[in-house]
PDB file of C-alpha atoms in Angstrom:
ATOM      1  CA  UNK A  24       0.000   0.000   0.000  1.00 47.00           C
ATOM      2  CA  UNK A  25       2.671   2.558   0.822  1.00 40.00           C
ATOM      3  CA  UNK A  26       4.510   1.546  -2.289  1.00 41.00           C
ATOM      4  CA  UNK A  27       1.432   2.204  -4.215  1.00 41.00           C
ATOM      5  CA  UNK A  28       0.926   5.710  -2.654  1.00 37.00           C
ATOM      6  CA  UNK A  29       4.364   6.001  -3.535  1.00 33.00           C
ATOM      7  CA  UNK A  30       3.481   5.735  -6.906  1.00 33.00           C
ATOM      8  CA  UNK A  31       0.623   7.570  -7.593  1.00 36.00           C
ATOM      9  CA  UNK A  32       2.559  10.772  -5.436  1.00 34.00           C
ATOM     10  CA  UNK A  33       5.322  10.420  -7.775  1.00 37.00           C
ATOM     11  CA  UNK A  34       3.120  10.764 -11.020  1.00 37.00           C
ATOM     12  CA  UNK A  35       1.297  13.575  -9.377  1.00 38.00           C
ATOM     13  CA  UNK A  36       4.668  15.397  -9.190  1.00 39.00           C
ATOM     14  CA  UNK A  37       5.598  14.621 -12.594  1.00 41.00           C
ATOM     15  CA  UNK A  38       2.717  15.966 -14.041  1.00 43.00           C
ATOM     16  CA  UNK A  39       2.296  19.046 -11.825  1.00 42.00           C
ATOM     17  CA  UNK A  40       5.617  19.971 -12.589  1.00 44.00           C
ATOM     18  CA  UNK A  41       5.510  19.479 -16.371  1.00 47.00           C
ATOM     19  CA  UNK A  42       7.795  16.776 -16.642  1.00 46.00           C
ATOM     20  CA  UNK A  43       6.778  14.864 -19.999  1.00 45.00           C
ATOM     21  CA  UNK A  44       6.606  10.751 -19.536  1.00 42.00           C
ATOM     22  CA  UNK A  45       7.291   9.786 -22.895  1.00 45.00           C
ATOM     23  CA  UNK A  46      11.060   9.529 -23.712  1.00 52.00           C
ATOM     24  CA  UNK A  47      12.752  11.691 -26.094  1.00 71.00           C
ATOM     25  CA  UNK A  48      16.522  11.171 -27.356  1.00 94.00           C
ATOM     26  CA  UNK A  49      17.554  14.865 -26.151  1.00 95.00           C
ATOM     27  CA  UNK A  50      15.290  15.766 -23.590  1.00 94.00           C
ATOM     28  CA  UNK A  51      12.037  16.048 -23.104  1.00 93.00           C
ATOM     29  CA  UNK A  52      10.337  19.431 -22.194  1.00 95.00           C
ATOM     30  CA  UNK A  53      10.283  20.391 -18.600  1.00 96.00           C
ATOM     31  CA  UNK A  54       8.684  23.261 -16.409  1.00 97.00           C
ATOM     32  CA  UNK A  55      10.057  23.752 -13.094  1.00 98.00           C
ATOM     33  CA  UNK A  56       8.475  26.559 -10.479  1.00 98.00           C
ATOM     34  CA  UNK A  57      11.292  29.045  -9.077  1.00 98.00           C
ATOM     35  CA  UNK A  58      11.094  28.126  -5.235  1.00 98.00           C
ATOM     36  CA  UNK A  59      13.926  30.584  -4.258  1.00 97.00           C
ATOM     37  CA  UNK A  60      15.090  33.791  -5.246  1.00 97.00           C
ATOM     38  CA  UNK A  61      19.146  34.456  -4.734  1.00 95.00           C
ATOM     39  CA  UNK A  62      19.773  36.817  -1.322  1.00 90.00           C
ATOM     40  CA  UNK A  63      22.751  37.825  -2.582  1.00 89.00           C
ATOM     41  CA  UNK A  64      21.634  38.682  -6.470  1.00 91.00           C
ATOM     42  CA  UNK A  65      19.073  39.776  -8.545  1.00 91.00           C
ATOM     43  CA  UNK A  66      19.859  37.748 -11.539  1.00 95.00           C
ATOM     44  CA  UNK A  67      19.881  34.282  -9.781  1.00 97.00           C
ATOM     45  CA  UNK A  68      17.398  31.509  -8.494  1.00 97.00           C
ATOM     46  CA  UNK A  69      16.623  28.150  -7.862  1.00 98.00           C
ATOM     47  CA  UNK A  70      14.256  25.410  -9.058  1.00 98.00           C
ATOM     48  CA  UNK A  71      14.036  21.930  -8.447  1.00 98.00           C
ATOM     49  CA  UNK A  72      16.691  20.089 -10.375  1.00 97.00           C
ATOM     50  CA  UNK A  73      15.261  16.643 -11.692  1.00 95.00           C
ATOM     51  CA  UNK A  74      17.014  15.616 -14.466  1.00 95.00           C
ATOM     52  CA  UNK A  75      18.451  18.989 -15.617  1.00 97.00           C
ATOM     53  CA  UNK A  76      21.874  19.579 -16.632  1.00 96.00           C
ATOM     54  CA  UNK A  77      24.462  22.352 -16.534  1.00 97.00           C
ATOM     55  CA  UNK A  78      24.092  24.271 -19.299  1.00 97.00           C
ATOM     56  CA  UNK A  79      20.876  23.465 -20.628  1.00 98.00           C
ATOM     57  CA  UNK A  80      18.730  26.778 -21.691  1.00 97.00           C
ATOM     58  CA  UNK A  81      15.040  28.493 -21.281  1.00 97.00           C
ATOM     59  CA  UNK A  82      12.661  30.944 -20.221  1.00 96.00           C
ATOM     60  CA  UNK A  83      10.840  32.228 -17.413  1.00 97.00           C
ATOM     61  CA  UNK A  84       7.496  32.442 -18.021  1.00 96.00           C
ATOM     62  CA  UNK A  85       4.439  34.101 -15.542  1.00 94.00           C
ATOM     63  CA  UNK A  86       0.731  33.977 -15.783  1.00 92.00           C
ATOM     64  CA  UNK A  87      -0.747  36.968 -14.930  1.00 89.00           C
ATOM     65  CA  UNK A  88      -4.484  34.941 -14.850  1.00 86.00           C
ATOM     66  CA  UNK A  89      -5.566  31.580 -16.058  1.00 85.00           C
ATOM     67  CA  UNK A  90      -4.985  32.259 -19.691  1.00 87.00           C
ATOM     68  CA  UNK A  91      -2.611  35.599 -20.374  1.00 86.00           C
ATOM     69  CA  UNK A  92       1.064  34.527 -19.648  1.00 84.00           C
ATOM     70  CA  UNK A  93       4.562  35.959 -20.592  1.00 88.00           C
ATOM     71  CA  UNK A  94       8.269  35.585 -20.920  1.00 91.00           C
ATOM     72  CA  UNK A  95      10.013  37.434 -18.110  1.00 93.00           C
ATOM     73  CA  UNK A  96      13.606  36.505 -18.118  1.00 95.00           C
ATOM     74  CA  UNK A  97      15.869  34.022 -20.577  1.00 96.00           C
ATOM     75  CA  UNK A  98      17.667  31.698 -18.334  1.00 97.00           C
ATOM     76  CA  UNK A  99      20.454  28.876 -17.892  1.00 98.00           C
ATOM     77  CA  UNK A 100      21.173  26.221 -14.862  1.00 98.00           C
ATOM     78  CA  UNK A 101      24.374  27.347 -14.190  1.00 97.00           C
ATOM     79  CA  UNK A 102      24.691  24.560 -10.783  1.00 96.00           C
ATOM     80  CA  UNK A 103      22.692  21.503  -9.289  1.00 97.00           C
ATOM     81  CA  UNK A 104      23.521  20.937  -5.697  1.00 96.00           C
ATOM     82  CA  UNK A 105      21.280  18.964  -3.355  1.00 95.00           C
ATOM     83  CA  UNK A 106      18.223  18.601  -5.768  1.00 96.00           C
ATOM     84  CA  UNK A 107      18.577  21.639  -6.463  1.00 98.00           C
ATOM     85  CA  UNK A 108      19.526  24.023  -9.595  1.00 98.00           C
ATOM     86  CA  UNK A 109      20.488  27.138  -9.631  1.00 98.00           C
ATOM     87  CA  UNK A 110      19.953  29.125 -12.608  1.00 98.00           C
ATOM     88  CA  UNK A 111      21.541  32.804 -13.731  1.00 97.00           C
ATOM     89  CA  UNK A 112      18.745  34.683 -15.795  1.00 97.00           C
ATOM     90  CA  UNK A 113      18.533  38.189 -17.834  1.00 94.00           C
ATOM     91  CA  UNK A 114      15.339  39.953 -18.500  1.00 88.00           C
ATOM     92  CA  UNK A 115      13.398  38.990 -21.498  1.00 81.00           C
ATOM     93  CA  UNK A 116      13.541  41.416 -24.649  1.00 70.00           C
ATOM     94  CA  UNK A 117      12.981  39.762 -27.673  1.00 56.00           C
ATOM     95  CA  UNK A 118       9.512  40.508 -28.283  1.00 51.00           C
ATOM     96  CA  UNK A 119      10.635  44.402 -27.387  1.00 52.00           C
ATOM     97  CA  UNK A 120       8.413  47.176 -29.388  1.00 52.00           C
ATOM     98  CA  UNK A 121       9.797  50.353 -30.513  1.00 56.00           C
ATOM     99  CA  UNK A 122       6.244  51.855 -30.366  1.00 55.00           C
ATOM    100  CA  UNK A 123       5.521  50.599 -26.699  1.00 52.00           C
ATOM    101  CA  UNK A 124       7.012  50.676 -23.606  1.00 56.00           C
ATOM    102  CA  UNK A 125       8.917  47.993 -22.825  1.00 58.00           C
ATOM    103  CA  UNK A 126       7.631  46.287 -19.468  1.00 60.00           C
ATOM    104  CA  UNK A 127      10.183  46.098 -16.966  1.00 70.00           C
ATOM    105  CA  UNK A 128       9.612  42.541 -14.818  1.00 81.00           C
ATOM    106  CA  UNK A 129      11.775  40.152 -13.008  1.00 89.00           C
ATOM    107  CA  UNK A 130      11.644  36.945 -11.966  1.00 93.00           C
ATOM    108  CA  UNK A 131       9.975  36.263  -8.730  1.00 94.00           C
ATOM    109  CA  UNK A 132       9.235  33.042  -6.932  1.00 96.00           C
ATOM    110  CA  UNK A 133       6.868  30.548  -8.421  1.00 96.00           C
ATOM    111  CA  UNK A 134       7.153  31.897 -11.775  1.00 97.00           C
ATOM    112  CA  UNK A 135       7.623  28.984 -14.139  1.00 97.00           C
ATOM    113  CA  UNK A 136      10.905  28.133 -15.743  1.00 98.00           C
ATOM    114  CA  UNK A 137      10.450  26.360 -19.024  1.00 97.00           C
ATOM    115  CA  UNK A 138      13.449  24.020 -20.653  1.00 98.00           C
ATOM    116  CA  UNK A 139      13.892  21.612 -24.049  1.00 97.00           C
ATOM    117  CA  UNK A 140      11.038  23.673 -25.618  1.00 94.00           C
ATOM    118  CA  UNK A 141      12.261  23.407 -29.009  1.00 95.00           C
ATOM    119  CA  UNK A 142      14.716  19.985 -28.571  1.00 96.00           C
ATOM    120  CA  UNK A 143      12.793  18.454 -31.209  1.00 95.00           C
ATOM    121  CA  UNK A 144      14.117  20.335 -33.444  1.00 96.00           C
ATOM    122  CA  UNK A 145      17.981  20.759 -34.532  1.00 97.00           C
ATOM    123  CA  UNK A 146      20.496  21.884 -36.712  1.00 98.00           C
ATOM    124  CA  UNK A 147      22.913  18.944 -37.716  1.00 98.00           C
ATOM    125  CA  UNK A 148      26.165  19.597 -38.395  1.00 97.00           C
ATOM    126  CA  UNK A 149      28.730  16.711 -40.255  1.00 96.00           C
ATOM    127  CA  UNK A 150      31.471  16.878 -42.538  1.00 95.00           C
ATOM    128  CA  UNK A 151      29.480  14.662 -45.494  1.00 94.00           C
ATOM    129  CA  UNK A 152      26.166  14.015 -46.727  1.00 95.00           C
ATOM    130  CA  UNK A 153      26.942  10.136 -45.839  1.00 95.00           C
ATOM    131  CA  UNK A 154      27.277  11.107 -41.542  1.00 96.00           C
ATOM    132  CA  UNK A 155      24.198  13.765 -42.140  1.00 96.00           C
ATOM    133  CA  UNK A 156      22.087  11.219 -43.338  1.00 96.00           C
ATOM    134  CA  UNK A 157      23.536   8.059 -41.157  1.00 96.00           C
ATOM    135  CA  UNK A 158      23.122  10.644 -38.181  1.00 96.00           C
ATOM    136  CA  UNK A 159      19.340  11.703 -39.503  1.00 96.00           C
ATOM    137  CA  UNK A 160      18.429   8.423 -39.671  1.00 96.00           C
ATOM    138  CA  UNK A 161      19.233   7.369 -36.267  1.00 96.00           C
ATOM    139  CA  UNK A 162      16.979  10.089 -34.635  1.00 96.00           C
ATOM    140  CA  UNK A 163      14.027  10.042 -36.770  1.00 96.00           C
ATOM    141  CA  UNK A 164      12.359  11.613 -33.756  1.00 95.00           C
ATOM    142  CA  UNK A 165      13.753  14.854 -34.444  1.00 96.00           C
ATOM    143  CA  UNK A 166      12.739  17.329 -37.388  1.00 96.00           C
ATOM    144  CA  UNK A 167      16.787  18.040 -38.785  1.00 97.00           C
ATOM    145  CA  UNK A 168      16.236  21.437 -39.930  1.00 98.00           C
ATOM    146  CA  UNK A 169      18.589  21.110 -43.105  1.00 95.00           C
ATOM    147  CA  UNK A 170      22.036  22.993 -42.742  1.00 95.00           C
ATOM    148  CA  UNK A 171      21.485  24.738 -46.143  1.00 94.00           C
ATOM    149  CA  UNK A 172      19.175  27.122 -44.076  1.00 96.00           C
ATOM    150  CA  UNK A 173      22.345  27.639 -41.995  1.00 96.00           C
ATOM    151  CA  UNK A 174      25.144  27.918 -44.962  1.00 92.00           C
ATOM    152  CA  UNK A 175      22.680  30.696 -46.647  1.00 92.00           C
ATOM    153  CA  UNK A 176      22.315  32.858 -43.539  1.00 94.00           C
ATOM    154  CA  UNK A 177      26.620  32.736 -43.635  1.00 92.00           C
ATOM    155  CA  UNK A 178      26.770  33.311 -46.651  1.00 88.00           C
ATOM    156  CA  UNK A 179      24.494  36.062 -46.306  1.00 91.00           C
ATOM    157  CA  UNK A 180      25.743  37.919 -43.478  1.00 91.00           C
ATOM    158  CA  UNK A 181      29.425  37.656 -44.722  1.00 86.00           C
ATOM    159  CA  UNK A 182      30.755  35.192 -42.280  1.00 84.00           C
ATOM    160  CA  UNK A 183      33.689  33.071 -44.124  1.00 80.00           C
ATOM    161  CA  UNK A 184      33.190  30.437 -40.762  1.00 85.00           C
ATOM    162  CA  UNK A 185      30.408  29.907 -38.206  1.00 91.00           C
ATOM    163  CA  UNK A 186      30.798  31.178 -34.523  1.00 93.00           C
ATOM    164  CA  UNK A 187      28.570  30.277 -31.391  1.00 96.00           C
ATOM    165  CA  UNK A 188      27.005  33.639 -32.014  1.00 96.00           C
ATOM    166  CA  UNK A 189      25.736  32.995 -35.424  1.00 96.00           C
ATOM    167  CA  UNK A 190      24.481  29.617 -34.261  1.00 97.00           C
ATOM    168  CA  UNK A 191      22.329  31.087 -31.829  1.00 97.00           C
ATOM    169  CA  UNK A 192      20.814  32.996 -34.043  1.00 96.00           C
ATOM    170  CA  UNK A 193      20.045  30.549 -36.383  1.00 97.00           C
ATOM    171  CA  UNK A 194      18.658  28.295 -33.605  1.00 97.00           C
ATOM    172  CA  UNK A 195      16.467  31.450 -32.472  1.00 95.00           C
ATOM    173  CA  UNK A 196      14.940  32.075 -35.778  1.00 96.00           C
ATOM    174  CA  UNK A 197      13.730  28.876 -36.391  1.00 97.00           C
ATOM    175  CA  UNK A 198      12.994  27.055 -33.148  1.00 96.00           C
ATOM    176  CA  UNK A 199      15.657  25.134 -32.741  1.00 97.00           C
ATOM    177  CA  UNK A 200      16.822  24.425 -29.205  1.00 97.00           C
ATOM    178  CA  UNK A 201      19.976  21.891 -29.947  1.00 98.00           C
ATOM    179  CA  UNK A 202      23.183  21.663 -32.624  1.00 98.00           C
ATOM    180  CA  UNK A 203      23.973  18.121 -32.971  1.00 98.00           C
ATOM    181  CA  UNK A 204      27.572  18.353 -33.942  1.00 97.00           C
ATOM    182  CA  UNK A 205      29.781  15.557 -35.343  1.00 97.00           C
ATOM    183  CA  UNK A 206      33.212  16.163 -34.179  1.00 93.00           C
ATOM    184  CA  UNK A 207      35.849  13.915 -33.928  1.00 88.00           C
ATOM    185  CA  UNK A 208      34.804  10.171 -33.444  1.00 84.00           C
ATOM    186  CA  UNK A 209      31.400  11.374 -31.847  1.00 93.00           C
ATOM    187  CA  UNK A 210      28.173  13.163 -32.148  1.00 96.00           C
ATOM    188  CA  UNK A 211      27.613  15.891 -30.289  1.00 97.00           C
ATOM    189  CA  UNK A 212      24.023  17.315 -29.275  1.00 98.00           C
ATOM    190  CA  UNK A 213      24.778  20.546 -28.028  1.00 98.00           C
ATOM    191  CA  UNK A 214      21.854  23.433 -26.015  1.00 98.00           C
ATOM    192  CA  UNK A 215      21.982  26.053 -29.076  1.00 97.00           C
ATOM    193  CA  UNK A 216      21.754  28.636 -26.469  1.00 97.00           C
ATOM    194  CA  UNK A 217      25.021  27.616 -23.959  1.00 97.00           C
ATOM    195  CA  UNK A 218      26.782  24.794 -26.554  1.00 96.00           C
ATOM    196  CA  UNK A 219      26.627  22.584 -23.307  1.00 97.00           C
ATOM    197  CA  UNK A 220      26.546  18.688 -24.162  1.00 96.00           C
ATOM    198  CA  UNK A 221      23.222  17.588 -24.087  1.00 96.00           C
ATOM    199  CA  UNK A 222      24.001  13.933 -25.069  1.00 96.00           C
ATOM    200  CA  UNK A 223      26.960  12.204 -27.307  1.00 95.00           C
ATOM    201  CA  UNK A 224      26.443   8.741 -29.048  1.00 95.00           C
ATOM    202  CA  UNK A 225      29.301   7.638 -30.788  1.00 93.00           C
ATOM    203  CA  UNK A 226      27.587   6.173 -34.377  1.00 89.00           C
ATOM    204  CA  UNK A 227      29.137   8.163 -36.659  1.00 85.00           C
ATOM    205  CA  UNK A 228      32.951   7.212 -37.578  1.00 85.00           C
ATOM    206  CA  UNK A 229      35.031   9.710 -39.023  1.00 90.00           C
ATOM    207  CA  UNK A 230      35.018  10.935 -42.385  1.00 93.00           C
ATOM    208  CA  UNK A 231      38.067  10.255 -44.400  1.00 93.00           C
ATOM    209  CA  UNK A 232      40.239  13.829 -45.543  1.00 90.00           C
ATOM    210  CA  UNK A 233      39.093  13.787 -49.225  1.00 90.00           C
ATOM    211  CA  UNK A 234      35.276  13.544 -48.282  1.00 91.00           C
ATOM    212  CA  UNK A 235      35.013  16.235 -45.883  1.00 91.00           C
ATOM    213  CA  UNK A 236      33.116  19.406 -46.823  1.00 90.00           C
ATOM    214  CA  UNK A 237      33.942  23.123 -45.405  1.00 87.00           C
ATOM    215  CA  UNK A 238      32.283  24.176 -43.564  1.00 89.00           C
ATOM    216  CA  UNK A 239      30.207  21.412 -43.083  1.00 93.00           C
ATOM    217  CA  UNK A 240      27.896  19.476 -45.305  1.00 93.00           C
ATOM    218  CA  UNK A 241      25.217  21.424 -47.180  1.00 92.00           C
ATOM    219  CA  UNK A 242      24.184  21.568 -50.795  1.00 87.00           C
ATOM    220  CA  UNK A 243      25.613  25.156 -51.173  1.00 81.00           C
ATOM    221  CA  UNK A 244      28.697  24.516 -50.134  1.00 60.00           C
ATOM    222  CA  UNK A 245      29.217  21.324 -52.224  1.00 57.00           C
ATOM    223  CA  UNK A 246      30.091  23.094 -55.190  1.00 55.00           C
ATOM    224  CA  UNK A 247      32.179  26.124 -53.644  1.00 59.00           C
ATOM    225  CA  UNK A 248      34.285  25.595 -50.760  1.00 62.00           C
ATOM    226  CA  UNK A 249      36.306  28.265 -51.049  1.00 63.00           C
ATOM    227  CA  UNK A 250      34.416  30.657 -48.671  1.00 63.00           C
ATOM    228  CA  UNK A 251      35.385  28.713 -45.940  1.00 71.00           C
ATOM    229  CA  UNK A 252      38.566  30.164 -44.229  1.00 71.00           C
ATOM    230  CA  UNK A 253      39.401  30.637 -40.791  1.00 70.00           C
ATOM    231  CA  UNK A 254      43.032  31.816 -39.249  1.00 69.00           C
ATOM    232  CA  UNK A 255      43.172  29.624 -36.249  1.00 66.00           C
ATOM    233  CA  UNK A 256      46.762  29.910 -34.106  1.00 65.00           C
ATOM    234  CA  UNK A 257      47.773  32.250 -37.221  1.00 64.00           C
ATOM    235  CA  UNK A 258      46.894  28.849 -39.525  1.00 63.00           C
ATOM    236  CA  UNK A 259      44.460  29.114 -42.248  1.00 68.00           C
ATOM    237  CA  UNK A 260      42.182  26.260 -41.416  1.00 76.00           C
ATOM    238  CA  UNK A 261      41.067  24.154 -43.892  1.00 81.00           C
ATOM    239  CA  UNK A 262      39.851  20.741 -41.861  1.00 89.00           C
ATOM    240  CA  UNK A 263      35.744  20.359 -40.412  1.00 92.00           C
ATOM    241  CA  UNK A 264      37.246  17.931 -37.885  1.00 93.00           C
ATOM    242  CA  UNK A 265      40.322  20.824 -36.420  1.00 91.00           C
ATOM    243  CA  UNK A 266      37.835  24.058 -36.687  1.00 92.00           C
ATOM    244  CA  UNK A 267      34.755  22.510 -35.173  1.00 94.00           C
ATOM    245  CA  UNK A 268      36.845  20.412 -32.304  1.00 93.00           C
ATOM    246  CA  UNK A 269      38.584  24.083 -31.614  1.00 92.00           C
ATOM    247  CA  UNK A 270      35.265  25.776 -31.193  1.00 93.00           C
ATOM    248  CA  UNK A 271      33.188  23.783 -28.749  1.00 93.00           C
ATOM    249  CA  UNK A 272      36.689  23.491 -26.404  1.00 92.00           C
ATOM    250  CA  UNK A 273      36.588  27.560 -26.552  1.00 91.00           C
ATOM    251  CA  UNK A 274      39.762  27.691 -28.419  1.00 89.00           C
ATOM    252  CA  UNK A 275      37.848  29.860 -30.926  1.00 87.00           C
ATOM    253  CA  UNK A 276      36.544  32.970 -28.413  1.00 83.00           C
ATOM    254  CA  UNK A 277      32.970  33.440 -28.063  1.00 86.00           C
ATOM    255  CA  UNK A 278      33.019  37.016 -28.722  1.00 88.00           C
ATOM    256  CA  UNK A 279      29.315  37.099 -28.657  1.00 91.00           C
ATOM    257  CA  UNK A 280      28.440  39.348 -26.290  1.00 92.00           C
ATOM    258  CA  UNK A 281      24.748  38.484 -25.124  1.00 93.00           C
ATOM    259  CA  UNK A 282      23.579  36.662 -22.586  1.00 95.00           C
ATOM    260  CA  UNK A 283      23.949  33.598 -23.584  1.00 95.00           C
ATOM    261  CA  UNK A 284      27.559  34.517 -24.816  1.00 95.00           C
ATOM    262  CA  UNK A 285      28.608  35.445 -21.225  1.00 94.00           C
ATOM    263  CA  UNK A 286      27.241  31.880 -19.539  1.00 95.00           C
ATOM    264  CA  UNK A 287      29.035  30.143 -22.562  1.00 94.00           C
ATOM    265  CA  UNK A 288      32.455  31.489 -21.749  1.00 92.00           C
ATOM    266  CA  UNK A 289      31.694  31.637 -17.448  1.00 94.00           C
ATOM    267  CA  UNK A 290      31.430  27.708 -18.258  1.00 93.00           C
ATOM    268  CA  UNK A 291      34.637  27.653 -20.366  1.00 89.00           C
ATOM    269  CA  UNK A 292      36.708  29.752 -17.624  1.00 81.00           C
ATOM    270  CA  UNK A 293      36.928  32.786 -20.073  1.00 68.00           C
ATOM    271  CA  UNK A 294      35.302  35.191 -17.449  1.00 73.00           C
ATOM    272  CA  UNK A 295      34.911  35.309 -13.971  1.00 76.00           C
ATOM    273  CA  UNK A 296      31.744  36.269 -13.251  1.00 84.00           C
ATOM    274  CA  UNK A 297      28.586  36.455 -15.805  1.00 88.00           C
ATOM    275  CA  UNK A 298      26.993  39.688 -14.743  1.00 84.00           C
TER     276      UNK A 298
END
């Protein structure tokens, strides 16, 4: 009987705490409540761990009644100590209006903290169209959001090699909430947001020299690799495997400076202190 109560206590938490029962290969989406606000900060609090990691991304949302919500604060577990996490935030301005004031809130307890909205849905990157598709096929779960989209918006914007910055943006304007990254003899699905590991699997193999694309695969680059260059310790690179190994260890500086920019290189040692 007690095991049984147990039980049925157990489910009630998952469910009042929007924790999703169905398994998903990078996380399914969670809301946690903010139980404590940081005494010693403004842009810190704490929500119940579960199964979060360090690094992983979202938002802080409040309802203001039963049906008119909004996003206060963009946010990132920064620690998990004693089934707890604690997570660094920033106030929310994407959805900011020139012709309206801006509303100025801040997190406060039992606001809701919402992550793996969008891990569904991911950019994959791999040095050939043979690893894109072996990788794509493996996780037919997830819609792969093609990395032409991505190659296009470089392209576009000038950038001869992709940075975390320009990877967040991508991820931002089209829902994505993870980069799945082949690098070296593993994949990689990294939090767009943070490029924290999310998860690694290890069926991809690595590409052999002749077959490997610059950037990375995509149908624009196949035919023009040339606007691909990167001077990496004064070396032009010219390898996916040595640029893309060099950027999620931080040897390539995050110079992005938002937000999510700052936790990225806090995690990598690069600063001291986020705010």
């Amino acid at each position: 009987m007690k095991d049984l109560k147990f039980i049925k206590y157990s489910f009630f938490l998952l469910c009042f705490f929007g924790i999703s029962l169905f398994a998903s290969p990078f996380g399914n989406k969670i809301i946690v409540p903010i139980i404590e606000l940081d005494q010693d900060s403004e842009h810190y609090a704490y929500v119940p761990a579960f199964d979060l990691k360090v690094g992983e991304s979202g938002e802080i949302v409040r309802w203001f009644d039963s049906e008119h919500s909004g996003i206060v604060a963009k946010a990132a577990v920064i620690e998990i100590q004693n089934g707890r996490a604690k997570v660094a935030f920033e106030p929310f301005v994407g959805l900011e209006q020139t012709a309206f004031p801006t509303p100025i809130l801040m997190p406060q307890k039992n606001d809701e903290v919402i992550f793996r909205s969008f891990n569904d849905r991911a950019f994959l990157i791999a040095p050939t169209q043979d690893i894109y598709e072996k990788v794509k096929n493996a996780y037919p779960e997830i819609v792969w959001l093609h990395p032409d989209l991505f190659a296009a918006y470089l392209m576009d914007i000038g950038h001869t090699a992709p940075v975390k910055g320009d990877f967040r943006k991508i991820c931002t304007q089209y829902a994505a909430g993870i980069i799945y990254l082949v690098n070296l003899n593993e994949g990689q699905a990294l939090d767009c947001q943070t490029f924290r590991p999310v998860k690694k699997d290890y069926i991809t193999g690595r590409a052999p020299i002749e077959d490997r694309m610059l950037p990375f695969f995509s149908r624009i680059g196949r035919g023009n690799q040339e606007w691909f260059s990167y001077l990496f310790n004064d070396i032009k690179t010219q390898d996916y495997y040595v640029y893309f190994d060099a950027l999620v260890k931080g040897e390539i500086r995050d110079e992005d400076a938002t937000f999510f920019g700052r936790i990225t290189n806090y995690f990598l040692n690069g600063v001291k202190d986020i705010f």
